[in-house]
Amino acid sequence: MDEKDIQILKSIEELETTSTDAVSEATGIPISTVHYRLNNLREAGVITNDRLDIDLDELGLDITVLVEVFTKNEQNHRKSGPKIADIEGVTKVFFTMGETDFMALARLPSSESVERLISDFEALEDVSRTNSTFVISRELDSHYPLQQYTAETLVEELAE
Amino acid sequence: MDEKDIQILKSIEELETTSTDAVSEATGIPISTVHYRLNNLREAGVITNDRLDIDLDELGLDITVLVEVFTKNEQNHRKSGPKIADIEGVTKVFFTMGETDFMALARLPSSESVERLISDFEALEDVSRTNSTFVISRELDSHYPLQQYTAETLVEELAE
DNA sequence: CGTGAAATCGGAAGGTC
DNA sequence: GACCTTCCGATTTCACG
């Protein structure tokens, strides 16, 4: 894992494509080299399938944290949402009903980065309080929501 | 959106590939028909990119619910985890530190299905209590975690 | 190990049922 | 709308630096 690998992986996500061409053009790395690197990443277990999905544990982003966010002015949530979403490592931000104003999910590489994350939250003007929860194990972390349904249910609920 | 569309979409996720061949073989739907259908789904906005990611809102799974789960015997969480993960619609299950034992995330098509979800949770033997939270809006729902980092940070944290 | 050029494979487009 | 066939472009492989 070096800078080129990271450039390639990030480009794949950014461009939302599996095309080696597009990645090559965006990074300036020759097509055949992109291909060669991707093969290595595949063998190393970082890339897991034909859709070039990344195994975050293998990559090193193996810490998962849930952060409940309480804001000062509930009216301003439209302002706070984007700010929370901008914090490095945050992958999901939900504006919720009930006590908590926002629920955020983050993926992090180290314990130090958790401290950094929390202080980034606390530094936001509208945030009054946060409550962080470490995830011990991810029992299920599906990126493929349809797999959690039987075909029958999907047809029943969604077919027109 | 009909049964064939759903079969195709589900197969793409299941096989973890973007290959029309593989989908054709798995579903029994001819290659060119798969291709034709995918084009339509693309135009309809259900499929959003070259990686054939699905827009769950367009598909109709537009409700997001967070469920906190409290269990009776904390020792048994290894047994409970898979059971929770089996509930239809649940996409993520995290075993967490602190008060709550599990945090689950679900994607659902209708208000009725929310009721069904909660009763599925309550029906589990080891579950003592649940606390459900509706997500009003998803401020950020990235499927591409690396986008939440700058290239510099990633290199710094992950490069060897 | 990284790269350019040749070979191979798979998807895209158009016509037909 | 579903399907077959032709064609073209992309991916992969190979040989060399």
Short mmCIF file of C-alpha atoms (C1' of nucleotides) in Angstrom, two decimals:
data_model
loop_
_atom_site.label_atom_id
_atom_site.label_comp_id
_atom_site.label_asym_id
_atom_site.label_seq_id
_atom_site.Cartn_x
_atom_site.Cartn_y
_atom_site.Cartn_z
CA MET A 1 0.00 0.00 0.00
CA ASP A 2 1.61 3.21 -1.17
CA GLU A 3 0.53 6.55 -2.57
CA LYS A 4 -0.23 5.15 -6.03
CA ASP A 5 -2.48 2.44 -4.61
CA ILE A 6 -4.37 5.02 -2.62
CA GLN A 7 -4.71 7.30 -5.65
CA ILE A 8 -6.12 4.41 -7.64
CA LEU A 9 -8.57 3.31 -4.94
CA LYS A 10 -9.73 6.84 -4.30
CA SER A 11 -10.22 7.48 -8.02
CA ILE A 12 -12.33 4.38 -8.44
CA GLU A 13 -14.67 5.65 -5.76
CA GLU A 14 -14.58 9.23 -6.93
CA LEU A 15 -15.32 8.46 -10.56
CA GLU A 16 -17.84 5.80 -9.58
CA THR A 17 -16.60 3.53 -12.30
CA THR A 18 -14.64 0.31 -12.65
CA SER A 19 -12.97 1.45 -15.86
CA THR A 20 -9.18 1.26 -15.84
CA ASP A 21 -9.13 3.92 -18.56
CA ALA A 22 -10.90 6.51 -16.49
CA VAL A 23 -8.70 5.79 -13.49
CA SER A 24 -5.59 6.01 -15.62
CA GLU A 25 -6.64 9.33 -17.09
CA ALA A 26 -7.56 10.81 -13.72
CA THR A 27 -4.38 9.73 -11.97
CA GLY A 28 -1.87 9.89 -14.80
CA ILE A 29 -0.85 6.31 -14.04
CA PRO A 30 -0.60 4.13 -17.20
CA ILE A 31 -3.51 1.78 -17.87
CA SER A 32 -1.51 -1.39 -17.58
CA THR A 33 -0.01 -0.26 -14.30
CA VAL A 34 -3.45 0.50 -12.91
CA HIS A 35 -4.43 -2.99 -13.94
CA TYR A 36 -1.34 -4.48 -12.37
CA ARG A 37 -1.89 -2.65 -9.09
CA LEU A 38 -5.53 -3.60 -8.96
CA ASN A 39 -4.56 -7.24 -9.34
CA ASN A 40 -2.19 -6.96 -6.40
CA LEU A 41 -4.83 -5.22 -4.30
CA ARG A 42 -7.22 -7.99 -5.21
CA GLU A 43 -4.78 -10.65 -4.07
CA ALA A 44 -4.07 -8.75 -0.88
CA GLY A 45 -7.80 -8.81 -0.13
CA VAL A 46 -8.25 -5.04 -0.24
CA ILE A 47 -10.50 -5.29 -3.28
CA THR A 48 -13.16 -7.89 -2.84
CA ASN A 49 -15.17 -8.21 -6.05
CA ASP A 50 -15.79 -7.19 -9.66
CA ARG A 51 -17.36 -3.97 -8.50
CA LEU A 52 -14.02 -3.09 -6.96
CA ASP A 53 -15.45 -2.70 -3.48
CA ILE A 54 -12.85 -2.00 -0.85
CA ASP A 55 -12.39 -3.95 2.38
CA LEU A 56 -11.92 -1.13 4.87
CA ASP A 57 -10.51 -3.44 7.52
CA GLU A 58 -7.79 -4.62 5.16
CA LEU A 59 -7.15 -1.05 4.16
CA GLY A 60 -6.67 0.03 7.75
CA LEU A 61 -9.88 1.92 8.45
CA ASP A 62 -10.85 -0.69 11.00
CA ILE A 63 -12.41 1.45 13.71
CA THR A 64 -16.12 2.22 13.59
CA VAL A 65 -17.64 4.92 15.78
CA LEU A 66 -21.21 6.09 16.23
CA VAL A 67 -21.69 9.69 17.31
CA GLU A 68 -24.93 11.12 18.64
CA VAL A 69 -25.04 14.86 18.16
CA PHE A 70 -27.12 17.32 20.15
CA THR A 71 -27.40 20.84 18.79
CA LYS A 72 -28.14 24.16 20.42
CA ASN A 73 -30.72 25.47 18.00
CA GLU A 74 -32.90 22.84 16.48
CA GLN A 75 -33.94 25.26 13.76
CA ASN A 76 -30.43 25.37 12.40
CA HIS A 77 -30.07 21.72 11.59
CA ARG A 78 -29.99 22.50 7.87
CA LYS A 79 -26.85 24.45 8.57
CA SER A 80 -25.27 21.87 10.88
CA GLY A 81 -25.85 18.84 8.66
CA PRO A 82 -23.38 19.76 5.94
CA LYS A 83 -20.79 20.81 8.52
CA ILE A 84 -20.98 17.45 10.24
CA ALA A 85 -20.80 15.69 6.90
CA ASP A 86 -17.56 17.56 6.21
CA ILE A 87 -15.70 16.10 9.17
CA GLU A 88 -12.98 13.76 7.99
CA GLY A 89 -13.90 10.10 8.33
CA VAL A 90 -17.65 10.63 8.69
CA THR A 91 -19.51 8.45 6.18
CA LYS A 92 -23.11 8.83 7.24
CA VAL A 93 -25.08 11.65 8.87
CA PHE A 94 -28.73 11.20 9.67
CA PHE A 95 -31.04 13.92 10.91
CA THR A 96 -33.39 12.11 13.26
CA MET A 97 -36.62 12.41 15.17
CA GLY A 98 -36.52 12.30 18.94
CA GLU A 99 -33.99 13.39 21.50
CA THR A 100 -30.89 13.19 19.40
CA ASP A 101 -30.58 15.67 16.56
CA PHE A 102 -28.07 13.85 14.41
CA MET A 103 -26.58 10.40 14.29
CA ALA A 104 -23.22 10.13 12.56
CA LEU A 105 -21.13 7.13 11.56
CA ALA A 106 -17.39 7.28 11.07
CA ARG A 107 -14.62 4.98 9.88
CA LEU A 108 -11.18 5.64 11.33
CA PRO A 109 -7.63 4.32 11.16
CA SER A 110 -6.41 4.76 14.74
CA SER A 111 -7.29 5.68 18.32
CA GLU A 112 -5.70 9.08 17.87
CA SER A 113 -7.99 9.79 14.96
CA VAL A 114 -10.98 9.11 17.22
CA GLU A 115 -9.86 11.90 19.52
CA ARG A 116 -9.44 14.15 16.52
CA LEU A 117 -12.92 13.23 15.31
CA ILE A 118 -14.60 14.06 18.60
CA SER A 119 -12.84 17.38 18.90
CA ASP A 120 -13.92 18.22 15.35
CA PHE A 121 -17.50 17.61 16.43
CA GLU A 122 -17.17 19.64 19.61
CA ALA A 123 -15.60 22.49 17.68
CA LEU A 124 -18.75 23.04 15.63
CA GLU A 125 -20.63 26.12 16.76
CA ASP A 126 -24.12 24.65 16.88
CA VAL A 127 -23.13 21.44 18.61
CA SER A 128 -23.91 21.47 22.30
CA ARG A 129 -23.00 17.89 23.18
CA THR A 130 -21.94 14.60 21.63
CA ASN A 131 -22.18 11.03 22.78
CA SER A 132 -19.79 8.59 21.13
CA THR A 133 -20.11 4.84 20.99
CA PHE A 134 -17.38 2.45 19.91
CA VAL A 135 -18.44 -0.42 17.72
CA ILE A 136 -16.89 -3.60 19.04
CA SER A 137 -17.86 -5.76 16.12
CA ARG A 138 -19.85 -5.29 12.99
CA GLU A 139 -22.21 -8.25 12.97
CA LEU A 140 -23.58 -7.14 9.63
CA ASP A 141 -22.30 -4.37 7.42
CA SER A 142 -24.02 -4.94 4.11
CA HIS A 143 -23.39 -2.61 1.25
CA TYR A 144 -26.02 -4.49 -0.69
CA PRO A 145 -29.39 -3.70 0.88
CA LEU A 146 -31.40 -5.84 -1.54
CA GLN A 147 -29.68 -8.91 -0.15
CA GLN A 148 -31.54 -8.34 3.10
CA TYR A 149 -34.80 -8.99 1.35
CA THR A 150 -36.19 -12.06 -0.33
CA ALA A 151 -37.06 -11.59 -3.99
CA GLU A 152 -40.70 -12.24 -3.10
CA THR A 153 -40.91 -9.39 -0.62
CA LEU A 154 -39.24 -6.99 -3.03
CA VAL A 155 -41.67 -7.86 -5.80
CA GLU A 156 -44.59 -7.54 -3.43
CA GLU A 157 -43.51 -4.18 -2.06
CA LEU A 158 -41.93 -2.54 -5.08
CA ALA A 159 -43.31 -3.98 -8.31
CA GLU A 160 -45.85 -1.94 -10.21
CA MET B 1 -40.25 -1.77 -12.23
CA ASP B 2 -41.42 -5.35 -12.48
CA GLU B 3 -40.24 -8.76 -11.36
CA LYS B 4 -37.52 -8.99 -14.01
CA ASP B 5 -36.06 -5.62 -13.05
CA ILE B 6 -35.95 -6.71 -9.43
CA GLN B 7 -34.33 -10.02 -10.36
CA ILE B 8 -31.67 -8.18 -12.33
CA LEU B 9 -30.96 -5.64 -9.60
CA LYS B 10 -30.83 -8.30 -6.92
CA SER B 11 -28.49 -10.45 -9.01
CA ILE B 12 -26.07 -7.59 -9.55
CA GLU B 13 -25.76 -7.18 -5.81
CA GLU B 14 -25.72 -10.89 -5.11
CA LEU B 15 -23.03 -11.73 -7.63
CA GLU B 16 -21.10 -8.57 -6.80
CA THR B 17 -20.35 -7.98 -10.41
CA THR B 18 -21.35 -5.57 -13.17
CA SER B 19 -21.21 -8.26 -15.85
CA THR B 20 -24.35 -8.60 -17.92
CA ASP B 21 -23.32 -12.18 -18.71
CA ALA B 22 -23.25 -13.30 -15.11
CA VAL B 23 -26.60 -11.64 -14.46
CA SER B 24 -28.06 -13.25 -17.55
CA GLU B 25 -26.85 -16.67 -16.53
CA ALA B 26 -28.09 -16.33 -12.96
CA THR B 27 -31.53 -15.05 -13.90
CA GLY B 28 -32.11 -16.86 -17.18
CA ILE B 29 -32.88 -13.50 -18.80
CA PRO B 30 -31.08 -13.04 -22.16
CA ILE B 31 -27.98 -10.84 -22.16
CA SER B 32 -29.38 -8.20 -24.44
CA THR B 33 -32.55 -7.96 -22.41
CA VAL B 34 -30.50 -7.47 -19.26
CA HIS B 35 -28.64 -4.73 -21.07
CA TYR B 36 -31.85 -3.16 -22.29
CA ARG B 37 -33.42 -3.23 -18.84
CA LEU B 38 -30.33 -1.78 -17.23
CA ASN B 39 -30.43 1.12 -19.65
CA ASN B 40 -34.02 1.84 -18.71
CA LEU B 41 -33.20 1.63 -15.01
CA ARG B 42 -30.35 4.02 -15.60
CA GLU B 43 -32.62 6.53 -17.30
CA ALA B 44 -35.17 6.17 -14.54
CA GLY B 45 -32.45 7.08 -12.03
CA VAL B 46 -32.56 3.79 -10.17
CA ILE B 47 -29.02 2.95 -11.24
CA THR B 48 -26.67 5.82 -10.68
CA ASN B 49 -23.25 4.94 -12.04
CA ASP B 50 -20.90 2.52 -13.82
CA ARG B 51 -20.66 0.42 -10.71
CA LEU B 52 -24.41 -0.15 -10.97
CA ASP B 53 -25.14 1.28 -7.56
CA ILE B 54 -28.82 1.47 -6.78
CA ASP B 55 -30.66 4.55 -5.59
CA LEU B 56 -32.80 3.12 -2.81
CA ASP B 57 -35.07 6.15 -2.72
CA GLU B 58 -35.89 5.75 -6.40
CA LEU B 59 -36.40 2.06 -5.85
CA GLY B 60 -38.88 2.67 -3.07
CA LEU B 61 -36.86 1.76 0.01
CA ASP B 62 -37.05 5.34 1.16
CA ILE B 63 -37.54 4.89 4.89
CA THR B 64 -34.50 4.67 7.16
CA VAL B 65 -34.82 3.51 10.75
CA LEU B 66 -32.26 3.19 13.53
CA VAL B 67 -32.96 0.58 16.17
CA GLU B 68 -31.19 0.39 19.51
CA VAL B 69 -31.38 -3.11 20.92
CA PHE B 70 -31.08 -4.07 24.57
CA THR B 71 -30.62 -7.76 25.34
CA LYS B 72 -31.36 -9.82 28.43
CA ASN B 73 -28.11 -11.70 28.70
CA GLU B 74 -25.11 -9.77 27.60
CA GLN B 75 -23.14 -12.99 27.29
CA ASN B 76 -25.32 -14.19 24.50
CA HIS B 77 -24.65 -11.41 22.06
CA ARG B 78 -22.82 -13.79 19.73
CA LYS B 79 -26.08 -15.65 19.41
CA SER B 80 -28.26 -12.56 19.04
CA GLY B 81 -26.13 -10.80 16.42
CA PRO B 82 -26.87 -13.19 13.56
CA LYS B 83 -30.56 -13.32 14.46
CA ILE B 84 -30.85 -9.55 14.28
CA ALA B 85 -28.93 -9.55 11.02
CA ASP B 86 -31.52 -11.95 9.60
CA ILE B 87 -34.45 -9.60 10.06
CA GLU B 88 -35.74 -8.46 6.69
CA GLY B 89 -34.63 -4.96 5.79
CA VAL B 90 -31.80 -4.71 8.29
CA THR B 91 -28.59 -3.65 6.53
CA LYS B 92 -26.23 -3.01 9.41
CA VAL B 93 -25.88 -4.48 12.88
CA PHE B 94 -23.21 -3.21 15.23
CA PHE B 95 -22.34 -4.70 18.58
CA THR B 96 -21.41 -1.72 20.68
CA MET B 97 -19.80 -0.66 23.93
CA GLY B 98 -21.90 1.15 26.48
CA GLU B 99 -25.55 1.00 27.45
CA THR B 100 -26.95 -0.23 24.20
CA ASP B 101 -26.02 -3.74 23.12
CA PHE B 102 -26.70 -3.48 19.41
CA MET B 103 -27.38 -0.71 17.00
CA ALA B 104 -29.18 -1.74 13.82
CA LEU B 105 -29.95 0.16 10.65
CA ALA B 106 -32.80 -0.73 8.32
CA ARG B 107 -34.14 0.37 4.96
CA LEU B 108 -37.85 -0.04 4.43
CA PRO B 109 -40.53 0.54 1.79
CA SER B 110 -43.54 1.61 3.87
CA SER B 111 -44.86 2.55 7.30
CA GLU B 112 -46.44 -0.87 7.64
CA SER B 113 -43.07 -2.49 7.15
CA VAL B 114 -41.72 -0.46 10.06
CA GLU B 115 -44.29 -2.05 12.34
CA ARG B 116 -43.34 -5.47 11.00
CA LEU B 117 -39.65 -4.69 11.61
CA ILE B 118 -40.16 -3.69 15.24
CA SER B 119 -42.27 -6.73 15.99
CA ASP B 120 -39.57 -8.93 14.43
CA PHE B 121 -37.09 -7.39 16.86
CA GLU B 122 -39.38 -7.79 19.86
CA ALA B 123 -40.05 -11.40 18.92
CA LEU B 124 -36.40 -12.33 19.43
CA GLU B 125 -35.91 -14.27 22.64
CA ASP B 126 -32.85 -12.43 23.94
CA VAL B 127 -34.15 -8.97 23.16
CA SER B 128 -35.50 -7.19 26.23
CA ARG B 129 -36.21 -3.78 24.75
CA THR B 130 -35.79 -1.75 21.59
CA ASN B 131 -35.70 1.95 20.91
CA SER B 132 -36.43 3.00 17.36
CA THR B 133 -35.58 6.29 15.75
CA PHE B 134 -36.90 7.53 12.43
CA VAL B 135 -34.43 9.20 10.16
CA ILE B 136 -35.98 12.38 8.81
CA SER B 137 -33.28 13.10 6.28
CA ARG B 138 -29.99 11.54 5.33
CA GLU B 139 -27.62 14.48 5.26
CA LEU B 140 -24.83 12.19 4.12
CA ASP B 141 -25.09 8.56 3.11
CA SER B 142 -21.80 7.84 1.41
CA HIS B 143 -21.09 4.40 0.07
CA TYR B 144 -17.60 5.55 -0.73
CA PRO B 145 -15.76 6.07 2.55
CA LEU B 146 -12.50 7.15 0.96
CA GLN B 147 -14.23 10.24 -0.38
CA GLN B 148 -14.55 11.45 3.21
CA TYR B 149 -10.79 11.72 3.44
CA THR B 150 -8.30 13.86 1.62
CA ALA B 151 -5.66 11.94 -0.31
CA GLU B 152 -3.05 13.43 2.01
CA THR B 153 -4.62 12.05 5.17
CA LEU B 154 -5.03 8.62 3.63
CA VAL B 155 -1.40 8.49 2.59
CA GLU B 156 -0.32 9.70 5.99
CA GLU B 157 -2.43 7.18 7.89
CA LEU B 158 -2.34 4.15 5.64
CA ALA B 159 0.75 4.17 3.42
CA GLU B 160 3.60 1.89 4.38
"C1'" DC C 1 8.29 -4.10 -10.68
"C1'" DG C 2 6.59 -0.80 -14.20
"C1'" DT C 3 5.40 -0.08 -18.88
"C1'" DG C 4 4.06 -0.18 -24.12
"C1'" DA C 5 2.17 -3.07 -27.79
"C1'" DA C 6 -0.31 -7.01 -29.35
"C1'" DA C 7 -4.12 -10.35 -28.56
"C1'" DT C 8 -8.34 -11.54 -26.54
"C1'" DC C 9 -12.61 -10.97 -24.55
"C1'" DG C 10 -16.92 -8.79 -23.42
"C1'" DG C 11 -20.40 -5.26 -24.08
"C1'" DA C 12 -22.98 -2.11 -27.34
"C1'" DA C 13 -25.82 -1.21 -31.39
"C1'" DG C 14 -29.11 -2.47 -35.07
"C1'" DG C 15 -32.17 -5.47 -37.25
"C1'" DT C 16 -35.73 -9.19 -36.78
"C1'" DC C 17 -39.43 -11.82 -34.58
"C1'" DG D 1 -40.59 -5.71 -25.62
"C1'" DA D 2 -37.45 -9.79 -26.33
"C1'" DC D 3 -33.74 -11.78 -28.72
"C1'" DC D 4 -29.76 -12.81 -32.08
"C1'" DT D 5 -25.59 -11.40 -34.53
"C1'" DT D 6 -22.16 -8.34 -35.95
"C1'" DC D 7 -18.90 -5.10 -34.66
"C1'" DC D 8 -16.00 -2.32 -31.93
"C1'" DG D 9 -13.76 -0.95 -27.78
"C1'" DA D 10 -11.86 -2.28 -23.41
"C1'" DT D 11 -9.35 -5.38 -20.72
"C1'" DT D 12 -5.91 -8.51 -20.23
"C1'" DT D 13 -1.68 -10.68 -21.28
"C1'" DC D 14 3.09 -10.80 -22.69
"C1'" DA D 15 7.67 -9.42 -23.44
"C1'" DC D 16 10.96 -6.05 -22.51
"C1'" DG D 17 13.26 -2.09 -19.91
#
